[in-house]
Amino acid sequence: MNKRRPLLPLRDIIVFPHMVVPLFVGREKSIRALEEAMRAGKEILLSAQKRAKTNDPRPDDIFSVGTVGSIIQLLRLPDGTVKVLVEGKRRARIVKYLSMDPWFSVELEEILEPADVDSSLGALMDTVRATFELYVKLNKRIPPEILQSAAQIDDPARLADTIVAHLSLKLNDKQRILETADPKERLEKLRELMEAEIEILQVERKIRSRVKKQMERSQKDYYLNEQMQNMQKDLGGEKDEFKNEIEELEEKIRKKEMSDEAQARLEKELKKLKMMSPMSAEATVLRNYIDWVLSLPWKDKTEDNLDLARAEEILNDDHFGLDKPKERILEYLAVHKLVNKLRGPVLCMVGPPGVGKTSLARSIARSTGRKFVRLSLGGVRDEAEIRGHRRTYIGALPGKIIQSLKKAESNNPVFLLDEIDKMSMDFRGDPASALLEVLDPEQNEDFNDHYLDLDYDLSDVMFITTANNLSQIPIPLRDRMEIIEIPGYTEFEKKHIARRHLIKRQQEENGLADVKVEFSDAALKTIIQSYTREAGVRTLERQIASVLRKVATKAVRDGTSEKYDISARSVKKYLGPAKYRDDRVEETDQIGTTNGLAWTMYGGVLLTAEVMVMPGTGKLTITGKLGDVMQESAKAALTYVRSRAMNLGLAPDFYQKIDLHVHFPEGAQPKDGPSAGITIVTSLVSALCRIAVRRDVAMTGEITLRGRVLPIGGLKEKILAAHRAGIKTVIVPADNVKDLRDVPRAVRRALKIVPVSDVDEVLKSALALEDPDAFHQRLTETILPPDVLMLPPPTLSDDEDDDDSRSSSGDRPTLPQ
């Protein structure tokens, strides 16, 4: 009679009758099947899955023959799984599946054992016991106590089930034994399987015995390699293929041009490789090492293009401006033409983002006829990224320098080390220190990578590095490079670049190559001034692309390819409201308000300084998100004004009765630097003396306590910002006059540039005075302060003893009233 039982699918295990085994159950459906079995007599059908990886088995995924088991113990674990101890009782076959949710419920038919046992099975049972005894002796994983248990079993069916449970057989082989109902047939199949396993174990024992004899004259590694070789003799390995590979490597080493050190090292490593098994881990490491050394371009070089005219034409076609780096490359080619052996230069191009440093390096490679390879150093903080790992580490590789040279397939490429100022360091080392050898022309001919452990000549490589901030580069590394500063582009240069490169490129990328699109000068000026604020041209290109996408949309809708004229008005229509406001001067001269000039990474800007005077107690307030240097400049400016109070017509103690507030508008923007010193002084004098400052004057310069004006940086960008804002007169330090040659001639002609060496000259040119000469003369006069500030040094009276005056505080001299 058929019975109904819950079903528990098993993975990678088959439970036989009379077998007690613990099971860990985690699937929800299986846990519910156990719960149902506990409620209905504790019996459950245990049947194995055909594939263990199947998480949600269907009836076709489960063997039809299993074992009815009895649950001895069930324990719920904290992680939600269940540990169950079951004992196999009897074989059963699944007749049909009654339900599959929420658990498997099946109708089963029990497979009965034959009632009468053939008397001839006694001899077969003895044979099976003897075979099992031999198997246990060869397989050390089975405890010998099992032999005693097997010897006491008289039932042939139980003997077969007990023995097969302890054999290391495949799942399908065990399932065939389970599905065999006849005890005699079951014992015969079991004997065949054990004999096959015994034959394999004997072969392994024979190999171990053969290798053990040779181990006496060698070490442990040699023993392991010989074991593999003997296995290959029995199994027919890949000896011929390995031999061919060795011969191929020998041929490559013979033909490859490399240094003598590398040649000797490869021959030594290849000799080691011949003695190894091809399947060993050490052989794989050696093969990789030899492949890496052979793949490097030791003496493979490209021929430099020494045609200066052609090189200059390529550089000018690709980039507008950037005269200094172009000039340096042409100098290198000219000297290389005169000198046969020339070390590759190490150039460092420093400038704000988007000015073309990386693309210029590509143009340099094209103009010199060399291969180009780029390595980004941004975020690199491991020294091994530069010099590689030693071969003792698993998965070791050469550093990025050697890997890049392999990629370039040339020993004299243009090698760009991008963002060299973005490196950092941690416990794994300092990559900047590792670059010292790479970028030193006196050392890099013997660069030693940890993985190769060979000297590699980098002296022919033209290294070009890029950085945004020179101060972030360590001084020893900076000392090894030739610094070329690339300033931001002027408005005129941006217009030229847009017409020459950006518009054409964006037309092609937006499908408008065959459509006539014309940007007016006013349109480009509007985009540059109102929609970008940068030193480079990346945002400018994005805004041009945005305009062209609008044009493309209009062209597709209209179905025409007519000419499109982009004006300033259409730019505002396409791009929306302006994102940035122009720097504008005041409409009238203001008291306490002065136009200063500042340099940012986006170029020059107009920076207004405001000073307000209020009744108070001498408090100085400085606002506008200013850095420490700028705050110190404000304090120095106030000290200077106090020292010249008499010349300015102020009372000596004027500062004790007022509070001063110095403010720089646009307070959300950080500001710092000493160049606002004369700007603050001018605003302070204007506010205290109630004299307006000329609205068409802008200035820049650092001050000292004595009123001297010191030179500053970024003069070109600052003067361009003044010209853009409509300023007529620019006051600059006299020591910066030499930098005016970098300013475009048209800008110099449009501005009146006043060089100054002290604050008196600044005030003469900046304040709206009726008689500037008389004011300047008053400033330069020597006006003595009250006598209280000119006290004579303290002296002792004639009748006082010097020693007593030093020892007694009560006898110290007093200042005259």
PDB file of C-alpha atoms in Angstrom, residues 179-421:
ATOM      1  CA  GLU A 179      18.358   1.931  -6.505  1.00  0.00           C
ATOM      2  CA  THR A 180      19.540  -1.732  -6.592  1.00  0.00           C
ATOM      3  CA  ALA A 181      17.022  -3.760  -4.592  1.00  0.00           C
ATOM      4  CA  ASP A 182      18.595  -7.234  -4.972  1.00  0.00           C
ATOM      5  CA  PRO A 183      21.278  -7.726  -2.262  1.00  0.00           C
ATOM      6  CA  LYS A 184      23.412  -9.979  -4.473  1.00  0.00           C
ATOM      7  CA  GLU A 185      23.463  -7.519  -7.363  1.00  0.00           C
ATOM      8  CA  ARG A 186      24.099  -4.720  -4.888  1.00  0.00           C
ATOM      9  CA  LEU A 187      27.159  -6.499  -3.420  1.00  0.00           C
ATOM     10  CA  GLU A 188      28.581  -7.212  -6.882  1.00  0.00           C
ATOM     11  CA  LYS A 189      28.288  -3.566  -7.954  1.00  0.00           C
ATOM     12  CA  LEU A 190      29.852  -2.510  -4.661  1.00  0.00           C
ATOM     13  CA  ARG A 191      32.795  -4.855  -5.196  1.00  0.00           C
ATOM     14  CA  GLU A 192      33.400  -3.467  -8.703  1.00  0.00           C
ATOM     15  CA  LEU A 193      33.385   0.093  -7.447  1.00  0.00           C
ATOM     16  CA  MET A 194      35.783  -0.702  -4.598  1.00  0.00           C
ATOM     17  CA  GLU A 195      38.186  -2.514  -6.938  1.00  0.00           C
ATOM     18  CA  ALA A 196      38.289   0.544  -9.228  1.00  0.00           C
ATOM     19  CA  GLU A 197      38.967   2.832  -6.248  1.00  0.00           C
ATOM     20  CA  ILE A 198      41.657   0.443  -4.942  1.00  0.00           C
ATOM     21  CA  GLU A 199      43.409   0.530  -8.335  1.00  0.00           C
ATOM     22  CA  ILE A 200      43.551   4.336  -8.229  1.00  0.00           C
ATOM     23  CA  LEU A 201      44.830   4.316  -4.648  1.00  0.00           C
ATOM     24  CA  GLN A 202      47.529   1.782  -5.569  1.00  0.00           C
ATOM     25  CA  VAL A 203      48.720   3.964  -8.463  1.00  0.00           C
ATOM     26  CA  GLU A 204      48.979   6.950  -6.113  1.00  0.00           C
ATOM     27  CA  ARG A 205      50.849   4.823  -3.575  1.00  0.00           C
ATOM     28  CA  LYS A 206      53.205   3.578  -6.274  1.00  0.00           C
ATOM     29  CA  ILE A 207      53.963   7.154  -7.358  1.00  0.00           C
ATOM     30  CA  ARG A 208      54.611   8.225  -3.780  1.00  0.00           C
ATOM     31  CA  SER A 209      56.885   5.258  -3.222  1.00  0.00           C
ATOM     32  CA  ARG A 210      58.855   5.937  -6.408  1.00  0.00           C
ATOM     33  CA  VAL A 211      59.354   9.602  -5.549  1.00  0.00           C
ATOM     34  CA  LYS A 212      60.272   8.877  -1.935  1.00  0.00           C
ATOM     35  CA  LYS A 213      63.347   6.927  -3.064  1.00  0.00           C
ATOM     36  CA  GLN A 214      64.630   9.958  -4.972  1.00  0.00           C
ATOM     37  CA  MET A 215      63.920  12.347  -2.090  1.00  0.00           C
ATOM     38  CA  GLU A 216      67.022  11.197  -0.213  1.00  0.00           C
ATOM     39  CA  ARG A 217      69.289  13.019  -2.672  1.00  0.00           C
ATOM     40  CA  SER A 218      67.162  16.114  -3.092  1.00  0.00           C
ATOM     41  CA  GLN A 219      65.040  18.544  -1.134  1.00  0.00           C
ATOM     42  CA  LYS A 220      61.321  18.765  -0.558  1.00  0.00           C
ATOM     43  CA  ASP A 221      60.583  20.976  -3.564  1.00  0.00           C
ATOM     44  CA  TYR A 222      62.410  18.528  -5.809  1.00  0.00           C
ATOM     45  CA  TYR A 223      60.279  15.743  -4.370  1.00  0.00           C
ATOM     46  CA  LEU A 224      57.063  17.558  -5.259  1.00  0.00           C
ATOM     47  CA  ASN A 225      58.259  18.268  -8.812  1.00  0.00           C
ATOM     48  CA  GLU A 226      59.290  14.651  -9.325  1.00  0.00           C
ATOM     49  CA  GLN A 227      55.897  13.513  -8.088  1.00  0.00           C
ATOM     50  CA  MET A 228      54.279  15.562 -10.826  1.00  0.00           C
ATOM     51  CA  GLN A 229      56.665  14.168 -13.430  1.00  0.00           C
ATOM     52  CA  ASN A 230      55.904  10.580 -12.418  1.00  0.00           C
ATOM     53  CA  MET A 231      52.201  11.307 -12.585  1.00  0.00           C
ATOM     54  CA  GLN A 232      52.715  12.559 -16.117  1.00  0.00           C
ATOM     55  CA  LYS A 233      54.506   9.312 -17.016  1.00  0.00           C
ATOM     56  CA  ASP A 234      51.434   7.349 -15.953  1.00  0.00           C
ATOM     57  CA  LEU A 235      48.871   9.748 -17.362  1.00  0.00           C
ATOM     58  CA  GLY A 236      50.739  10.968 -20.474  1.00  0.00           C
ATOM     59  CA  GLY A 237      51.402  14.669 -19.683  1.00  0.00           C
ATOM     60  CA  GLU A 238      52.370  17.745 -21.650  1.00  0.00           C
ATOM     61  CA  LYS A 239      56.101  17.130 -21.785  1.00  0.00           C
ATOM     62  CA  ASP A 240      56.447  17.753 -25.509  1.00  0.00           C
ATOM     63  CA  GLU A 241      54.481  21.003 -25.337  1.00  0.00           C
ATOM     64  CA  PHE A 242      56.657  22.273 -22.477  1.00  0.00           C
ATOM     65  CA  LYS A 243      59.790  21.365 -24.407  1.00  0.00           C
ATOM     66  CA  ASN A 244      58.577  23.339 -27.415  1.00  0.00           C
ATOM     67  CA  GLU A 245      57.859  26.319 -25.187  1.00  0.00           C
ATOM     68  CA  ILE A 246      61.403  26.214 -23.764  1.00  0.00           C
ATOM     69  CA  GLU A 247      62.885  26.123 -27.258  1.00  0.00           C
ATOM     70  CA  GLU A 248      60.721  29.075 -28.302  1.00  0.00           C
ATOM     71  CA  LEU A 249      61.902  31.122 -25.304  1.00  0.00           C
ATOM     72  CA  GLU A 250      65.534  30.285 -26.087  1.00  0.00           C
ATOM     73  CA  GLU A 251      65.051  31.557 -29.631  1.00  0.00           C
ATOM     74  CA  LYS A 252      63.446  34.816 -28.420  1.00  0.00           C
ATOM     75  CA  ILE A 253      66.252  35.444 -25.928  1.00  0.00           C
ATOM     76  CA  ARG A 254      68.827  34.893 -28.678  1.00  0.00           C
ATOM     77  CA  LYS A 255      67.173  37.381 -31.037  1.00  0.00           C
ATOM     78  CA  LYS A 256      66.089  40.063 -28.529  1.00  0.00           C
ATOM     79  CA  GLU A 257      68.328  43.128 -28.222  1.00  0.00           C
ATOM     80  CA  MET A 258      68.725  43.975 -24.544  1.00  0.00           C
ATOM     81  CA  SER A 259      71.336  44.865 -21.973  1.00  0.00           C
ATOM     82  CA  ASP A 260      74.035  42.361 -21.054  1.00  0.00           C
ATOM     83  CA  GLU A 261      72.651  42.150 -17.513  1.00  0.00           C
ATOM     84  CA  ALA A 262      69.180  41.274 -18.803  1.00  0.00           C
ATOM     85  CA  GLN A 263      70.605  38.706 -21.249  1.00  0.00           C
ATOM     86  CA  ALA A 264      72.552  36.933 -18.492  1.00  0.00           C
ATOM     87  CA  ARG A 265      69.572  37.003 -16.122  1.00  0.00           C
ATOM     88  CA  LEU A 266      67.185  35.464 -18.672  1.00  0.00           C
ATOM     89  CA  GLU A 267      69.621  32.665 -19.514  1.00  0.00           C
ATOM     90  CA  LYS A 268      69.946  31.877 -15.806  1.00  0.00           C
ATOM     91  CA  GLU A 269      66.159  31.915 -15.244  1.00  0.00           C
ATOM     92  CA  LEU A 270      65.562  29.751 -18.305  1.00  0.00           C
ATOM     93  CA  LYS A 271      68.025  27.181 -16.984  1.00  0.00           C
ATOM     94  CA  LYS A 272      66.002  27.036 -13.763  1.00  0.00           C
ATOM     95  CA  LEU A 273      62.773  26.683 -15.736  1.00  0.00           C
ATOM     96  CA  LYS A 274      64.100  23.599 -17.562  1.00  0.00           C
ATOM     97  CA  MET A 275      64.566  21.816 -14.243  1.00  0.00           C
ATOM     98  CA  MET A 276      61.002  22.474 -13.097  1.00  0.00           C
ATOM     99  CA  SER A 277      57.710  20.795 -13.731  1.00  0.00           C
ATOM    100  CA  PRO A 278      55.585  22.828 -16.164  1.00  0.00           C
ATOM    101  CA  MET A 279      52.623  22.528 -13.789  1.00  0.00           C
ATOM    102  CA  SER A 280      54.389  23.947 -10.723  1.00  0.00           C
ATOM    103  CA  ALA A 281      53.570  27.412  -9.376  1.00  0.00           C
ATOM    104  CA  GLU A 282      57.231  28.474  -9.468  1.00  0.00           C
ATOM    105  CA  ALA A 283      57.430  27.617 -13.180  1.00  0.00           C
ATOM    106  CA  THR A 284      54.469  29.898 -13.862  1.00  0.00           C
ATOM    107  CA  VAL A 285      56.183  32.754 -12.000  1.00  0.00           C
ATOM    108  CA  LEU A 286      59.388  32.243 -13.974  1.00  0.00           C
ATOM    109  CA  ARG A 287      57.553  32.109 -17.300  1.00  0.00           C
ATOM    110  CA  ASN A 288      55.749  35.370 -16.521  1.00  0.00           C
ATOM    111  CA  TYR A 289      59.023  37.032 -15.556  1.00  0.00           C
ATOM    112  CA  ILE A 290      60.759  35.942 -18.769  1.00  0.00           C
ATOM    113  CA  ASP A 291      57.779  37.093 -20.842  1.00  0.00           C
ATOM    114  CA  TRP A 292      57.848  40.522 -19.180  1.00  0.00           C
ATOM    115  CA  VAL A 293      61.574  41.031 -19.781  1.00  0.00           C
ATOM    116  CA  LEU A 294      61.274  39.922 -23.409  1.00  0.00           C
ATOM    117  CA  SER A 295      58.285  42.196 -24.052  1.00  0.00           C
ATOM    118  CA  LEU A 296      60.099  45.406 -23.045  1.00  0.00           C
ATOM    119  CA  PRO A 297      61.491  47.738 -25.750  1.00  0.00           C
ATOM    120  CA  TRP A 298      65.080  47.656 -24.462  1.00  0.00           C
ATOM    121  CA  LYS A 299      66.625  49.163 -27.599  1.00  0.00           C
ATOM    122  CA  ASP A 300      63.563  49.739 -29.775  1.00  0.00           C
ATOM    123  CA  LYS A 301      63.360  53.456 -30.526  1.00  0.00           C
ATOM    124  CA  THR A 302      61.461  55.678 -32.910  1.00  0.00           C
ATOM    125  CA  GLU A 303      63.403  58.155 -35.002  1.00  0.00           C
ATOM    126  CA  ASP A 304      62.924  61.781 -33.954  1.00  0.00           C
ATOM    127  CA  ASN A 305      61.516  64.209 -36.491  1.00  0.00           C
ATOM    128  CA  LEU A 306      64.131  66.990 -36.452  1.00  0.00           C
ATOM    129  CA  ASP A 307      62.351  69.235 -38.969  1.00  0.00           C
ATOM    130  CA  LEU A 308      61.824  72.372 -36.876  1.00  0.00           C
ATOM    131  CA  ALA A 309      59.465  74.015 -39.357  1.00  0.00           C
ATOM    132  CA  ARG A 310      57.166  70.991 -39.460  1.00  0.00           C
ATOM    133  CA  ALA A 311      57.252  70.579 -35.680  1.00  0.00           C
ATOM    134  CA  GLU A 312      56.391  74.242 -35.172  1.00  0.00           C
ATOM    135  CA  GLU A 313      53.533  73.982 -37.658  1.00  0.00           C
ATOM    136  CA  ILE A 314      52.050  70.975 -35.818  1.00  0.00           C
ATOM    137  CA  LEU A 315      52.304  72.698 -32.437  1.00  0.00           C
ATOM    138  CA  ASN A 316      50.678  75.891 -33.741  1.00  0.00           C
ATOM    139  CA  ASP A 317      47.904  73.992 -35.521  1.00  0.00           C
ATOM    140  CA  ASP A 318      46.948  72.089 -32.366  1.00  0.00           C
ATOM    141  CA  HIS A 319      47.209  74.917 -29.803  1.00  0.00           C
ATOM    142  CA  PHE A 320      46.873  78.659 -29.785  1.00  0.00           C
ATOM    143  CA  GLY A 321      49.318  80.545 -27.573  1.00  0.00           C
ATOM    144  CA  LEU A 322      51.394  78.502 -25.077  1.00  0.00           C
ATOM    145  CA  ASP A 323      54.557  80.021 -26.505  1.00  0.00           C
ATOM    146  CA  LYS A 324      56.940  78.970 -23.706  1.00  0.00           C
ATOM    147  CA  PRO A 325      56.425  75.184 -23.900  1.00  0.00           C
ATOM    148  CA  LYS A 326      56.453  75.326 -27.710  1.00  0.00           C
ATOM    149  CA  GLU A 327      59.710  77.243 -27.657  1.00  0.00           C
ATOM    150  CA  ARG A 328      61.251  74.710 -25.248  1.00  0.00           C
ATOM    151  CA  ILE A 329      60.351  71.765 -27.500  1.00  0.00           C
ATOM    152  CA  LEU A 330      61.841  73.479 -30.550  1.00  0.00           C
ATOM    153  CA  GLU A 331      65.005  74.164 -28.548  1.00  0.00           C
ATOM    154  CA  TYR A 332      65.236  70.469 -27.672  1.00  0.00           C
ATOM    155  CA  LEU A 333      64.878  69.417 -31.306  1.00  0.00           C
ATOM    156  CA  ALA A 334      67.462  71.983 -32.430  1.00  0.00           C
ATOM    157  CA  VAL A 335      70.028  70.796 -29.881  1.00  0.00           C
ATOM    158  CA  HIS A 336      69.231  67.161 -30.696  1.00  0.00           C
ATOM    159  CA  LYS A 337      69.975  67.874 -34.322  1.00  0.00           C
ATOM    160  CA  LEU A 338      73.435  69.134 -33.357  1.00  0.00           C
ATOM    161  CA  VAL A 339      74.210  66.542 -30.672  1.00  0.00           C
ATOM    162  CA  ASN A 340      73.862  62.821 -31.321  1.00  0.00           C
ATOM    163  CA  LYS A 341      73.238  61.730 -27.706  1.00  0.00           C
ATOM    164  CA  LEU A 342      70.914  63.988 -25.738  1.00  0.00           C
ATOM    165  CA  ARG A 343      69.143  63.216 -22.491  1.00  0.00           C
ATOM    166  CA  GLY A 344      65.390  63.552 -22.631  1.00  0.00           C
ATOM    167  CA  PRO A 345      64.143  66.703 -20.904  1.00  0.00           C
ATOM    168  CA  VAL A 346      61.919  66.563 -17.824  1.00  0.00           C
ATOM    169  CA  LEU A 347      59.323  69.300 -18.208  1.00  0.00           C
ATOM    170  CA  CYS A 348      56.647  70.236 -15.670  1.00  0.00           C
ATOM    171  CA  MET A 349      53.742  72.239 -17.049  1.00  0.00           C
ATOM    172  CA  VAL A 350      51.929  74.024 -14.235  1.00  0.00           C
ATOM    173  CA  GLY A 351      48.628  75.776 -14.800  1.00  0.00           C
ATOM    174  CA  PRO A 352      44.928  75.835 -13.954  1.00  0.00           C
ATOM    175  CA  PRO A 353      42.564  73.122 -15.246  1.00  0.00           C
ATOM    176  CA  GLY A 354      41.482  73.199 -18.873  1.00  0.00           C
ATOM    177  CA  VAL A 355      44.352  75.207 -20.380  1.00  0.00           C
ATOM    178  CA  GLY A 356      45.551  72.317 -22.556  1.00  0.00           C
ATOM    179  CA  LYS A 357      48.446  70.764 -20.636  1.00  0.00           C
ATOM    180  CA  THR A 358      47.542  67.157 -21.433  1.00  0.00           C
ATOM    181  CA  SER A 359      46.609  67.808 -25.064  1.00  0.00           C
ATOM    182  CA  LEU A 360      49.824  69.798 -25.519  1.00  0.00           C
ATOM    183  CA  ALA A 361      51.814  66.704 -24.475  1.00  0.00           C
ATOM    184  CA  ARG A 362      50.064  64.726 -27.245  1.00  0.00           C
ATOM    185  CA  SER A 363      50.945  67.450 -29.741  1.00  0.00           C
ATOM    186  CA  ILE A 364      54.573  67.351 -28.587  1.00  0.00           C
ATOM    187  CA  ALA A 365      54.662  63.613 -29.295  1.00  0.00           C
ATOM    188  CA  ARG A 366      53.168  64.177 -32.744  1.00  0.00           C
ATOM    189  CA  SER A 367      55.558  67.005 -33.563  1.00  0.00           C
ATOM    190  CA  THR A 368      58.635  65.001 -32.533  1.00  0.00           C
ATOM    191  CA  GLY A 369      57.466  61.778 -34.206  1.00  0.00           C
ATOM    192  CA  ARG A 370      57.506  59.817 -30.941  1.00  0.00           C
ATOM    193  CA  LYS A 371      55.031  57.406 -29.377  1.00  0.00           C
ATOM    194  CA  PHE A 372      52.836  58.858 -26.640  1.00  0.00           C
ATOM    195  CA  VAL A 373      51.963  57.211 -23.321  1.00  0.00           C
ATOM    196  CA  ARG A 374      50.062  58.713 -20.390  1.00  0.00           C
ATOM    197  CA  LEU A 375      50.078  57.743 -16.716  1.00  0.00           C
ATOM    198  CA  SER A 376      47.654  59.436 -14.333  1.00  0.00           C
ATOM    199  CA  LEU A 377      49.114  59.895 -10.847  1.00  0.00           C
ATOM    200  CA  GLY A 378      45.971  61.324  -9.252  1.00  0.00           C
ATOM    201  CA  GLY A 379      45.283  59.441  -6.011  1.00  0.00           C
ATOM    202  CA  VAL A 380      48.381  57.209  -6.268  1.00  0.00           C
ATOM    203  CA  ARG A 381      49.714  56.599  -2.751  1.00  0.00           C
ATOM    204  CA  ASP A 382      51.628  53.332  -3.052  1.00  0.00           C
ATOM    205  CA  GLU A 383      55.312  53.370  -3.902  1.00  0.00           C
ATOM    206  CA  ALA A 384      54.905  49.975  -5.608  1.00  0.00           C
ATOM    207  CA  GLU A 385      52.702  51.631  -8.259  1.00  0.00           C
ATOM    208  CA  ILE A 386      55.913  53.277  -9.530  1.00  0.00           C
ATOM    209  CA  ARG A 387      58.574  50.674  -8.802  1.00  0.00           C
ATOM    210  CA  GLY A 388      56.525  47.462  -8.860  1.00  0.00           C
ATOM    211  CA  HIS A 389      56.351  44.537  -6.398  1.00  0.00           C
ATOM    212  CA  ARG A 390      59.058  41.987  -5.789  1.00  0.00           C
ATOM    213  CA  ARG A 391      58.535  38.574  -7.357  1.00  0.00           C
ATOM    214  CA  THR A 392      58.121  36.929  -3.968  1.00  0.00           C
ATOM    215  CA  TYR A 393      54.556  38.297  -3.778  1.00  0.00           C
ATOM    216  CA  ILE A 394      51.683  36.412  -5.393  1.00  0.00           C
ATOM    217  CA  GLY A 395      50.448  38.236  -8.488  1.00  0.00           C
ATOM    218  CA  ALA A 396      53.448  40.602  -8.522  1.00  0.00           C
ATOM    219  CA  LEU A 397      53.802  42.927 -11.532  1.00  0.00           C
ATOM    220  CA  PRO A 398      56.236  45.643 -12.651  1.00  0.00           C
ATOM    221  CA  GLY A 399      55.439  49.250 -11.776  1.00  0.00           C
ATOM    222  CA  LYS A 400      53.415  51.586 -13.976  1.00  0.00           C
ATOM    223  CA  ILE A 401      56.580  53.062 -15.538  1.00  0.00           C
ATOM    224  CA  ILE A 402      57.694  49.706 -16.974  1.00  0.00           C
ATOM    225  CA  GLN A 403      54.128  48.718 -17.880  1.00  0.00           C
ATOM    226  CA  SER A 404      53.657  51.962 -19.806  1.00  0.00           C
ATOM    227  CA  LEU A 405      56.894  51.463 -21.742  1.00  0.00           C
ATOM    228  CA  LYS A 406      55.709  47.995 -22.755  1.00  0.00           C
ATOM    229  CA  LYS A 407      52.457  49.561 -23.916  1.00  0.00           C
ATOM    230  CA  ALA A 408      54.337  52.238 -25.899  1.00  0.00           C
ATOM    231  CA  GLU A 409      56.557  49.617 -27.614  1.00  0.00           C
ATOM    232  CA  SER A 410      59.313  52.228 -27.728  1.00  0.00           C
ATOM    233  CA  ASN A 411      62.183  53.167 -25.429  1.00  0.00           C
ATOM    234  CA  ASN A 412      61.975  56.899 -26.228  1.00  0.00           C
ATOM    235  CA  PRO A 413      58.300  57.886 -26.039  1.00  0.00           C
ATOM    236  CA  VAL A 414      56.825  61.125 -24.793  1.00  0.00           C
ATOM    237  CA  PHE A 415      55.801  59.992 -21.313  1.00  0.00           C
ATOM    238  CA  LEU A 416      53.118  62.121 -19.654  1.00  0.00           C
ATOM    239  CA  LEU A 417      52.884  61.904 -15.849  1.00  0.00           C
ATOM    240  CA  ASP A 418      49.525  63.598 -15.391  1.00  0.00           C
ATOM    241  CA  GLU A 419      48.408  65.336 -12.174  1.00  0.00           C
ATOM    242  CA  ILE A 420      51.740  64.867 -10.383  1.00  0.00           C
ATOM    243  CA  ASP A 421      50.575  67.218  -7.621  1.00  0.00           C
TER     244      ASP A 421
END
